[in-house]
Tab-separated table of C-alpha atoms and ligand atoms in Angstrom:
chain	number	residue	atom	x	y	z
A	1	MET	CA	-231.447	23.102	26.221
A	2	LEU	CA	-228.211	22.260	27.781
A	3	ILE	CA	-225.740	25.388	28.255
A	4	SER	CA	-222.089	25.072	29.254
A	5	CYS	CA	-220.422	27.778	31.255
A	6	LYS	CA	-216.598	27.387	31.558
A	7	TYR	CA	-214.537	28.787	34.302
A	8	ARG	CA	-210.892	28.790	35.169
A	9	ALA	CA	-210.220	26.571	38.308
A	10	TYR	CA	-207.460	26.575	40.713
A	11	PRO	CA	-206.697	23.244	42.358
A	12	ASP	CA	-204.041	23.206	44.943
A	13	ALA	CA	-200.956	20.910	44.484
A	14	ALA	CA	-202.325	17.947	46.177
A	15	THR	CA	-205.758	18.236	44.405
A	16	GLU	CA	-204.092	18.653	41.107
A	17	ALA	CA	-202.111	15.469	41.843
A	18	ARG	CA	-205.338	13.630	42.297
A	19	LEU	CA	-206.793	15.071	39.233
A	20	ASN	CA	-203.935	13.884	37.209
A	21	VAL	CA	-204.227	10.426	38.787
A	22	ALA	CA	-207.993	10.365	38.150
A	23	LEU	CA	-207.448	11.272	34.350
A	24	ASP	CA	-204.924	8.569	33.964
A	25	THR	CA	-207.173	6.109	35.490
A	26	CYS	CA	-210.025	7.058	33.236
A	27	ARG	CA	-207.766	6.878	30.250
A	28	TRP	CA	-206.612	3.399	31.291
A	29	LEU	CA	-210.291	2.386	31.489
A	30	TYR	CA	-211.069	3.939	28.150
A	31	ASN	CA	-208.391	1.851	26.568
A	32	ALA	CA	-209.116	-1.228	28.429
A	33	LEU	CA	-212.943	-1.148	27.275
A	34	LEU	CA	-212.024	-0.325	23.763
A	35	GLU	CA	-209.670	-3.142	23.737
A	36	GLU	CA	-212.371	-5.660	25.058
A	37	CYS	CA	-214.898	-4.228	22.499
A	38	THR	CA	-212.298	-5.084	19.788
A	39	THR	CA	-211.442	-8.464	21.030
A	40	ALA	CA	-215.160	-9.268	21.515
A	41	ARG	CA	-215.829	-8.322	17.835
A	42	GLU	CA	-212.961	-10.492	16.533
A	43	THR	CA	-214.469	-13.581	18.299
A	44	GLY	CA	-217.813	-12.807	16.719
A	45	ILE	CA	-219.536	-11.314	19.767
A	46	ALA	CA	-221.092	-7.882	19.422
A	47	PRO	CA	-220.320	-5.859	22.465
A	48	THR	CA	-222.891	-3.598	24.034
A	49	MET	CA	-222.921	-0.438	26.022
A	50	ARG	CA	-224.897	-2.215	28.806
A	51	GLY	CA	-222.477	-5.113	28.787
A	52	MET	CA	-219.377	-2.755	29.014
A	53	GLN	CA	-221.119	-0.804	31.767
A	54	ALA	CA	-221.427	-4.159	33.700
A	55	ARG	CA	-217.825	-5.079	32.851
A	56	ILE	CA	-216.707	-1.904	34.887
A	57	VAL	CA	-217.840	-3.523	38.035
A	58	THR	CA	-215.624	-6.661	37.489
A	59	LEU	CA	-212.823	-4.533	36.286
A	60	LYS	CA	-212.963	-2.620	39.466
A	61	GLU	CA	-212.515	-5.962	41.537
A	62	GLU	CA	-209.571	-6.995	39.276
A	63	ASN	CA	-207.888	-3.519	39.294
A	64	PRO	CA	-208.702	-1.989	42.776
A	65	PHE	CA	-207.027	1.367	41.707
A	66	LEU	CA	-210.217	2.125	39.713
A	67	LYS	CA	-211.994	2.640	43.058
A	68	GLY	CA	-210.003	5.790	43.460
A	69	VAL	CA	-212.375	7.402	40.961
A	70	TYR	CA	-215.988	8.294	41.509
A	71	SER	CA	-218.243	5.532	39.868
A	72	LYS	CA	-220.326	7.833	37.921
A	73	VAL	CA	-217.134	9.289	36.381
A	74	LEU	CA	-216.051	5.775	35.287
A	75	GLN	CA	-219.567	5.221	33.801
A	76	MET	CA	-219.183	8.304	31.723
A	77	VAL	CA	-215.877	7.076	30.281
A	78	ASN	CA	-217.858	4.279	28.838
A	79	TYR	CA	-220.386	6.624	27.655
A	80	THR	CA	-217.834	8.677	25.715
A	81	LEU	CA	-216.401	5.515	24.107
A	82	TRP	CA	-219.852	4.503	22.919
A	83	SER	CA	-220.516	7.883	21.511
A	84	ASN	CA	-217.273	7.570	19.580
A	85	ILE	CA	-218.238	4.091	18.561
A	86	ARG	CA	-221.793	5.198	17.270
A	87	ALA	CA	-220.212	8.074	15.316
A	88	LEU	CA	-217.882	5.698	13.755
A	89	SER	CA	-220.580	3.094	12.740
A	90	GLN	CA	-222.805	5.910	11.226
A	91	THR	CA	-220.063	6.703	8.951
A	92	LYS	CA	-219.517	3.089	8.086
A	93	LYS	CA	-223.243	2.804	7.244
A	94	LYS	CA	-222.889	5.491	4.708
A	95	GLY	CA	-220.324	3.286	3.014
A	96	ARG	CA	-217.294	5.142	3.659
A	97	LYS	CA	-214.022	3.773	4.177
A	98	ILE	CA	-212.630	4.674	7.617
A	99	GLY	CA	-210.109	3.765	10.257
A	100	LYS	CA	-210.634	2.286	13.768
A	101	LEU	CA	-211.067	4.134	17.022
A	102	ARG	CA	-207.509	4.768	18.569
A	103	PHE	CA	-206.341	4.374	21.998
A	104	LYS	CA	-206.076	7.566	23.935
A	105	SER	CA	-202.596	8.759	24.895
A	106	ALA	CA	-202.022	10.841	28.222
A	107	SER	CA	-202.193	14.156	26.235
A	108	ARG	CA	-205.454	13.233	24.589
A	109	TYR	CA	-207.232	12.307	27.768
A	110	ARG	CA	-208.017	15.486	29.490
A	111	THR	CA	-211.500	15.513	30.808
A	112	LEU	CA	-213.360	14.151	34.000
A	113	ASN	CA	-217.031	14.112	33.518
A	114	TYR	CA	-219.243	14.447	36.794
A	115	ASN	CA	-222.601	13.740	35.383
A	116	GLN	CA	-225.748	14.334	37.704
A	117	SER	CA	-223.990	13.501	40.990
A	118	GLY	CA	-220.543	13.531	42.942
A	119	PHE	CA	-220.255	17.275	43.177
A	120	GLU	CA	-221.334	20.108	45.368
A	121	ILE	CA	-221.257	23.754	44.331
A	122	ASP	CA	-220.692	26.415	47.015
A	123	ARG	CA	-221.616	29.691	45.090
A	124	GLY	CA	-220.830	31.725	48.021
A	125	HIS	CA	-217.284	30.770	48.180
A	126	SER	CA	-217.062	30.057	44.541
A	127	SER	CA	-215.741	26.543	44.828
A	128	ILE	CA	-216.924	23.041	43.991
A	129	THR	CA	-216.191	19.820	45.967
A	130	PHE	CA	-215.957	16.852	43.941
A	131	SER	CA	-216.167	13.268	45.411
A	132	LYS	CA	-212.795	11.513	45.561
A	133	ILE	CA	-210.981	14.721	44.340
A	134	GLY	CA	-211.608	17.495	46.830
A	135	THR	CA	-212.491	21.171	47.025
A	136	ILE	CA	-211.592	23.296	43.859
A	137	PRO	CA	-211.996	27.071	43.781
A	138	PHE	CA	-213.061	28.506	40.400
A	139	LYS	CA	-213.351	32.153	39.187
A	140	MET	CA	-217.032	32.751	38.471
A	141	HIS	CA	-216.529	35.794	36.158
A	142	ARG	CA	-220.081	35.316	34.841
A	143	PRO	CA	-222.886	33.800	36.936
A	144	TYR	CA	-224.544	30.593	35.468
A	145	SER	CA	-228.344	29.905	35.900
A	146	GLY	CA	-230.617	27.035	35.484
A	147	GLU	CA	-230.547	23.633	37.019
A	148	VAL	CA	-226.993	22.089	37.150
A	149	LYS	CA	-226.889	18.725	35.225
A	150	GLY	CA	-223.230	18.000	35.405
A	151	ILE	CA	-219.759	19.325	35.607
A	152	LEU	CA	-216.658	18.529	33.454
A	153	ILE	CA	-213.126	19.172	34.892
A	154	THR	CA	-210.760	19.638	32.153
A	155	ARG	CA	-206.998	20.278	31.736
A	156	SER	CA	-205.569	22.482	29.061
A	157	GLY	CA	-201.862	22.633	29.229
A	158	ASP	CA	-201.180	23.535	32.758
A	159	ARG	CA	-204.466	25.321	33.236
A	160	TRP	CA	-207.551	23.772	34.755
A	161	TYR	CA	-211.250	24.595	33.930
A	162	VAL	CA	-214.629	23.607	35.223
A	163	ILE	CA	-217.372	23.452	32.793
A	164	ILE	CA	-220.944	23.762	34.416
A	165	GLN	CA	-223.577	22.245	32.361
A	166	THR	CA	-227.066	23.620	33.201
A	167	GLU	CA	-230.534	22.906	31.863
A	168	GLN	CA	-232.325	25.940	30.591
A	169	THR	CA	-236.123	26.106	30.004
A	170	VAL	CA	-236.029	29.550	28.451
A	171	PRO	CA	-233.892	30.349	25.508
A	172	ALA	CA	-230.404	31.213	26.794
A	173	SER	CA	-229.691	34.785	26.665
A	174	LYS	CA	-226.144	36.348	26.742
A	175	CYS	CA	-225.815	36.699	30.433
A	176	GLU	CA	-225.618	32.884	30.713
A	177	GLY	CA	-222.620	32.795	28.860
A	178	ARG	CA	-223.238	31.476	25.341
A	179	SER	CA	-220.444	31.446	22.794
A	180	VAL	CA	-220.141	30.771	19.309
A	181	GLY	CA	-217.455	30.409	16.482
A	182	ILE	CA	-218.201	31.805	13.062
A	183	ASP	CA	-216.350	30.769	9.876
A	184	VAL	CA	-216.742	33.018	6.862
A	185	GLY	CA	-216.374	31.392	3.450
A	186	LEU	CA	-217.296	31.572	-0.353
A	187	ASN	CA	-220.068	28.957	-0.460
A	188	ALA	CA	-222.099	30.470	2.412
A	189	PHE	CA	-221.459	33.851	3.888
A	190	ALA	CA	-220.980	32.438	7.261
A	191	VAL	CA	-221.410	29.038	9.160
A	192	ASP	CA	-221.352	29.050	12.929
A	193	SER	CA	-220.684	26.404	15.537
A	194	ASP	CA	-224.357	26.308	16.454
A	195	GLY	CA	-225.129	25.083	12.934
A	196	ALA	CA	-226.628	28.265	11.342
A	197	VAL	CA	-225.617	28.636	7.756
A	198	ILE	CA	-226.039	32.261	6.515
A	199	GLU	CA	-226.608	32.559	2.879
A	200	ASN	CA	-224.246	34.627	0.743
A	201	PRO	CA	-225.919	38.068	-0.229
A	202	ARG	CA	-225.621	38.500	-4.175
A	203	PHE	CA	-226.894	42.092	-4.200
A	204	TYR	CA	-224.442	43.038	-6.811
A	205	GLU	CA	-225.148	40.055	-9.000
A	206	HIS	CA	-228.976	40.783	-8.702
A	207	SER	CA	-228.502	44.437	-10.109
A	208	LEU	CA	-225.986	43.375	-12.777
A	209	ASP	CA	-228.481	43.584	-15.615
A	210	ARG	CA	-229.641	46.965	-14.649
A	211	ILE	CA	-225.948	48.185	-14.270
A	212	ARG	CA	-225.047	46.903	-17.697
A	213	LYS	CA	-227.980	48.568	-19.376
A	214	LEU	CA	-227.112	51.911	-17.675
A	215	GLN	CA	-223.551	51.640	-18.585
A	216	GLN	CA	-224.558	50.939	-22.252
A	217	SER	CA	-226.873	53.985	-22.239
A	218	ILE	CA	-224.215	56.305	-20.774
A	219	ALA	CA	-221.799	55.085	-23.444
A	220	ARG	CA	-224.354	56.066	-26.089
A	221	LYS	CA	-224.732	59.550	-24.916
A	222	GLN	CA	-222.635	62.557	-25.429
A	223	ARG	CA	-220.238	63.289	-22.567
A	224	PHE	CA	-221.422	65.875	-20.100
A	225	SER	CA	-224.729	66.434	-21.879
A	226	SER	CA	-227.752	66.585	-19.646
A	227	ASN	CA	-228.989	63.040	-20.668
A	228	TRP	CA	-225.451	61.823	-20.023
A	229	LYS	CA	-225.638	63.307	-16.459
A	230	LYS	CA	-229.092	61.841	-15.807
A	231	ALA	CA	-228.127	58.342	-16.767
A	232	LYS	CA	-224.837	58.653	-14.771
A	233	GLY	CA	-226.872	59.752	-11.797
A	234	LYS	CA	-229.089	56.810	-12.145
A	235	LEU	CA	-225.995	54.268	-12.188
A	236	GLU	CA	-224.778	56.032	-8.959
A	237	LYS	CA	-228.093	55.502	-7.334
A	238	VAL	CA	-227.936	51.810	-8.139
A	239	TYR	CA	-224.469	51.414	-6.751
A	240	GLU	CA	-225.481	53.380	-3.595
A	241	HIS	CA	-228.342	51.118	-3.156
A	242	ILE	CA	-226.156	48.018	-3.425
A	243	THR	CA	-223.883	49.436	-0.742
A	244	SER	CA	-226.630	50.292	1.664
A	245	GLN	CA	-228.294	46.823	1.221
A	246	LYS	CA	-224.993	45.158	1.986
A	247	ASN	CA	-224.331	47.278	4.982
A	248	ASP	CA	-227.897	46.871	6.212
A	249	PHE	CA	-227.264	43.023	5.788
A	250	LEU	CA	-223.897	43.146	7.699
A	251	HIS	CA	-225.234	45.518	10.543
A	252	LYS	CA	-228.362	43.250	11.031
A	253	LEU	CA	-226.289	39.990	11.074
A	254	SER	CA	-223.645	41.410	13.431
A	255	ARG	CA	-226.486	42.618	15.722
A	256	ARG	CA	-228.016	39.245	15.896
A	257	TYR	CA	-224.815	37.515	16.939
A	258	VAL	CA	-223.854	40.379	19.523
A	259	ASP	CA	-227.513	40.149	21.003
A	260	THR	CA	-227.373	36.347	21.161
A	261	TYR	CA	-223.851	35.559	22.432
A	262	ALA	CA	-221.553	36.663	25.284
A	263	THR	CA	-218.600	35.668	23.430
A	264	ILE	CA	-218.021	35.594	19.572
A	265	CYS	CA	-214.969	33.892	18.118
A	266	VAL	CA	-213.632	34.495	14.487
A	267	GLU	CA	-210.437	34.102	12.565
A	268	ASP	CA	-207.914	36.851	12.397
A	269	LEU	CA	-208.168	37.894	8.738
A	270	ASN	CA	-204.963	39.736	8.846
A	271	ILE	CA	-203.069	36.726	9.723
A	272	LYS	CA	-205.036	34.865	7.184
A	273	TYR	CA	-204.285	37.182	4.318
A	274	LEU	CA	-200.741	37.471	5.357
A	275	LYS	CA	-200.358	33.796	5.102
A	276	GLU	CA	-201.947	33.689	1.673
A	277	ASN	CA	-199.732	36.441	0.382
A	278	GLY	CA	-198.245	35.625	-3.046
A	279	LYS	CA	-201.091	33.055	-3.850
A	280	SER	CA	-203.645	34.080	-6.310
A	281	ARG	CA	-206.824	34.904	-4.448
A	282	GLY	CA	-209.099	35.772	-7.393
A	283	LEU	CA	-211.682	38.611	-7.799
A	284	LEU	CA	-214.509	36.866	-6.089
A	285	ARG	CA	-212.482	36.241	-3.004
A	286	SER	CA	-211.287	39.824	-2.733
A	287	ILE	CA	-214.851	41.175	-3.089
A	288	HIS	CA	-215.870	38.868	-0.330
A	289	SER	CA	-212.993	39.779	1.871
A	290	VAL	CA	-214.194	43.427	1.957
A	291	SER	CA	-217.647	42.113	3.388
A	292	TRP	CA	-215.908	39.785	5.846
A	293	GLY	CA	-213.621	42.549	6.992
A	294	ARG	CA	-216.563	45.066	7.331
A	295	PHE	CA	-218.678	42.217	9.213
A	296	PHE	CA	-215.993	41.545	11.703
A	297	SER	CA	-215.368	45.350	12.389
A	298	TYR	CA	-219.321	45.719	12.970
A	299	LEU	CA	-219.171	42.645	15.340
A	300	SER	CA	-215.999	44.135	17.060
A	301	TYR	CA	-217.580	47.606	17.803
A	302	LYS	CA	-221.028	46.397	18.507
A	303	ALA	CA	-219.529	43.771	20.787
A	304	GLU	CA	-217.524	46.321	22.703
A	305	SER	CA	-220.493	48.544	23.534
A	306	ALA	CA	-222.793	45.528	24.426
A	307	GLY	CA	-220.152	44.104	26.773
A	308	THR	CA	-219.705	41.061	24.456
A	309	ASN	CA	-216.188	39.304	24.145
A	310	PHE	CA	-214.875	39.339	20.460
A	311	ILE	CA	-212.098	37.036	19.972
A	312	GLN	CA	-209.915	36.858	16.825
A	313	ILE	CA	-207.939	33.693	16.742
A	314	ASP	CA	-204.934	32.473	14.609
A	315	PRO	CA	-206.489	30.744	11.419
A	316	ARG	CA	-203.899	28.124	11.391
A	317	ASN	CA	-205.400	24.662	10.631
A	318	THR	CA	-209.127	25.713	11.460
A	319	SER	CA	-210.451	24.052	8.176
A	320	GLN	CA	-207.861	21.199	8.121
A	321	MET	CA	-208.273	20.030	11.721
A	322	CYS	CA	-210.693	17.481	12.760
A	323	ALA	CA	-212.913	19.300	15.397
A	324	ASN	CA	-213.570	15.916	17.023
A	325	CYS	CA	-210.368	14.448	17.542
A	326	GLY	CA	-207.667	17.092	16.287
A	327	SER	CA	-206.176	15.139	13.600
A	328	ILE	CA	-205.055	16.871	10.508
A	329	VAL	CA	-207.388	16.019	7.509
A	330	LYS	CA	-205.946	17.650	4.247
A	331	LYS	CA	-208.560	19.104	1.905
A	332	THR	CA	-208.725	21.418	-0.912
A	333	LEU	CA	-211.055	24.370	-1.410
A	334	SER	CA	-213.479	22.232	-3.439
A	335	ASP	CA	-213.819	19.435	-0.807
A	336	ARG	CA	-217.119	20.394	0.891
A	337	VAL	CA	-217.125	17.728	3.483
A	338	HIS	CA	-214.896	16.935	6.407
A	339	GLU	CA	-214.408	13.372	6.750
A	340	CYS	CA	-211.991	12.195	9.499
A	341	PRO	CA	-210.203	8.863	8.587
A	342	TYR	CA	-208.955	8.708	12.330
A	343	CYS	CA	-212.154	9.137	14.241
A	344	GLY	CA	-214.865	8.863	11.801
A	345	PHE	CA	-216.378	12.451	12.325
A	346	VAL	CA	-218.037	13.541	9.363
A	347	ALA	CA	-219.320	17.191	8.957
A	348	ASP	CA	-219.873	20.085	6.457
A	349	ARG	CA	-216.337	21.414	6.171
A	350	ASP	CA	-217.239	24.989	7.329
A	351	TYR	CA	-219.198	23.794	10.328
A	352	ASN	CA	-216.105	21.729	11.142
A	353	ALA	CA	-214.154	25.016	10.941
A	354	ALA	CA	-216.559	26.981	12.980
A	355	VAL	CA	-216.296	24.456	15.751
A	356	ASN	CA	-212.603	24.607	15.574
A	357	ILE	CA	-212.577	28.343	15.794
A	358	HIS	CA	-214.976	28.201	18.718
A	359	ARG	CA	-212.784	25.636	20.554
A	360	VAL	CA	-209.522	27.576	19.965
A	361	GLY	CA	-211.255	30.989	20.992
A	362	MET	CA	-212.709	29.524	24.246
A	363	GLU	CA	-209.366	27.581	25.031
A	364	GLN	CA	-211.221	24.467	25.172
A	365	PRO	CA	-210.024	20.913	24.985
A	366	PHE	CA	-211.234	18.482	22.373
A	367	GLU	CA	-214.504	17.030	23.187
A	368	PRO	CA	-216.695	14.632	21.188
A	369	VAL	CA	-218.702	16.950	18.837
A	370	GLU	CA	-222.359	16.200	18.803
A	371	PRO	CA	-223.426	16.036	15.006
A	372	ILE	CA	-226.202	18.643	14.716
A	373	PRO	CA	-228.389	19.525	11.705
A	374	LEU	CA	-227.396	22.714	10.001
A	375	HIS	CA	-230.141	25.280	9.580
A	376	HIS	CA	-230.140	27.616	6.582
A	377	VAL	CA	-230.709	31.496	7.060
A	378	SER	CA	-231.627	33.337	3.904
A	379	VAL	CA	-230.523	36.909	3.081
A	380	MET	CA	-234.263	37.820	3.280
A	381	GLN	CA	-234.463	36.475	6.869
A	382	VAL	CA	-231.474	38.617	7.959
A	383	LEU	CA	-232.816	41.676	6.312
A	384	ALA	CA	-236.182	41.089	8.244
A	385	MET	CA	-234.387	41.137	11.465
A	386	LYS	CA	-235.050	43.991	13.874
A	387	GLN	CA	-233.643	47.273	12.847
A	388	GLU	CA	-231.123	48.613	15.327
A	389	ALA	CA	-231.469	51.906	17.066
A	390	PRO	CA	-230.119	54.485	14.348
A	391	PRO	CA	-226.658	55.736	15.461
A	392	PHE	CA	-226.525	59.222	17.015
A	393	ARG	CA	-225.326	61.770	14.544
A	394	ALA	CA	-224.650	65.356	14.813
A	395	GLY	CA	-226.353	67.674	12.606
B	401	ZN	ZN1	-211.156	13.079	13.783
């Protein structure tokens, strides 16, 4: 399993200038390779990843400025281009009508990918020396572990980050800095950026028959009679049971997230509701919003005592924005699938939102999103999770 740890980096002015030149060179190469692929196709030749890899060598002779960038970084530009092309052709195979890959503008090209080589980490001085760039200090607020497979240098506004990718043989635990974005919704209770789909609990719906029968029996009895009181007591028990089931579910689910992740990103529900003010929300939504609010408050206080970061982000565009390329793809509540006409990225709409929530919360730039299979987590699975230690209560 590949784990990414992201750290703020502090290049000096001269190094920053070299980084910007390298980014611009990579962007130039990306667009040049894309153009050659398109031209080749138009003349009836199918371009290949290997062919383009070889083309980089001759392009370097024709354009000596390319030699200013570490060769493996240039190769990774081609790799990124081809993973975008593959994502696009997979969508085409499904018979969807989609556009072409776009040329990258300067603001869109923000990441240098040092894969396998070309870097040397000095943990003692918390700095990394990159071939053809220089030494960049970074703030290691949380140690990483495992074998380093690659490092990304990425620009976000005027900030720089290094993302250290390590190979983990054992399941990653919190201290290795795993982070997640969680989107709550009406279809599933939650979908997260690691592909878990948490089933919606329907405790109330499951007890509805029993509640109706008890309500009818209460209505038939004389008010304040002993039988009336008995029936009324039974109904209260059913409600209490539903409430405790729901709380048990929310406690166990939030515990699972806090125990697994070092950082948890969610939407700020207050801003979300403020924006929806005036629009009809419906009963279903208001019932759910109570659970979401409680889930977030459990996450928040459990996170605090466990040293986990809990980040609430502005929910603007989280569901409309393409997690892969950042384009706004308008959809209504009934559209279950996100399908980007600009880059071809296709994903479950809630998963797309969860990836956006994660990216915004972690202040990460757009990276190609690896399509991962979603896995379903049932209510029973959540309830079977480890019971947390009972809270200390006086008396
Ligand atoms: Zn897109």
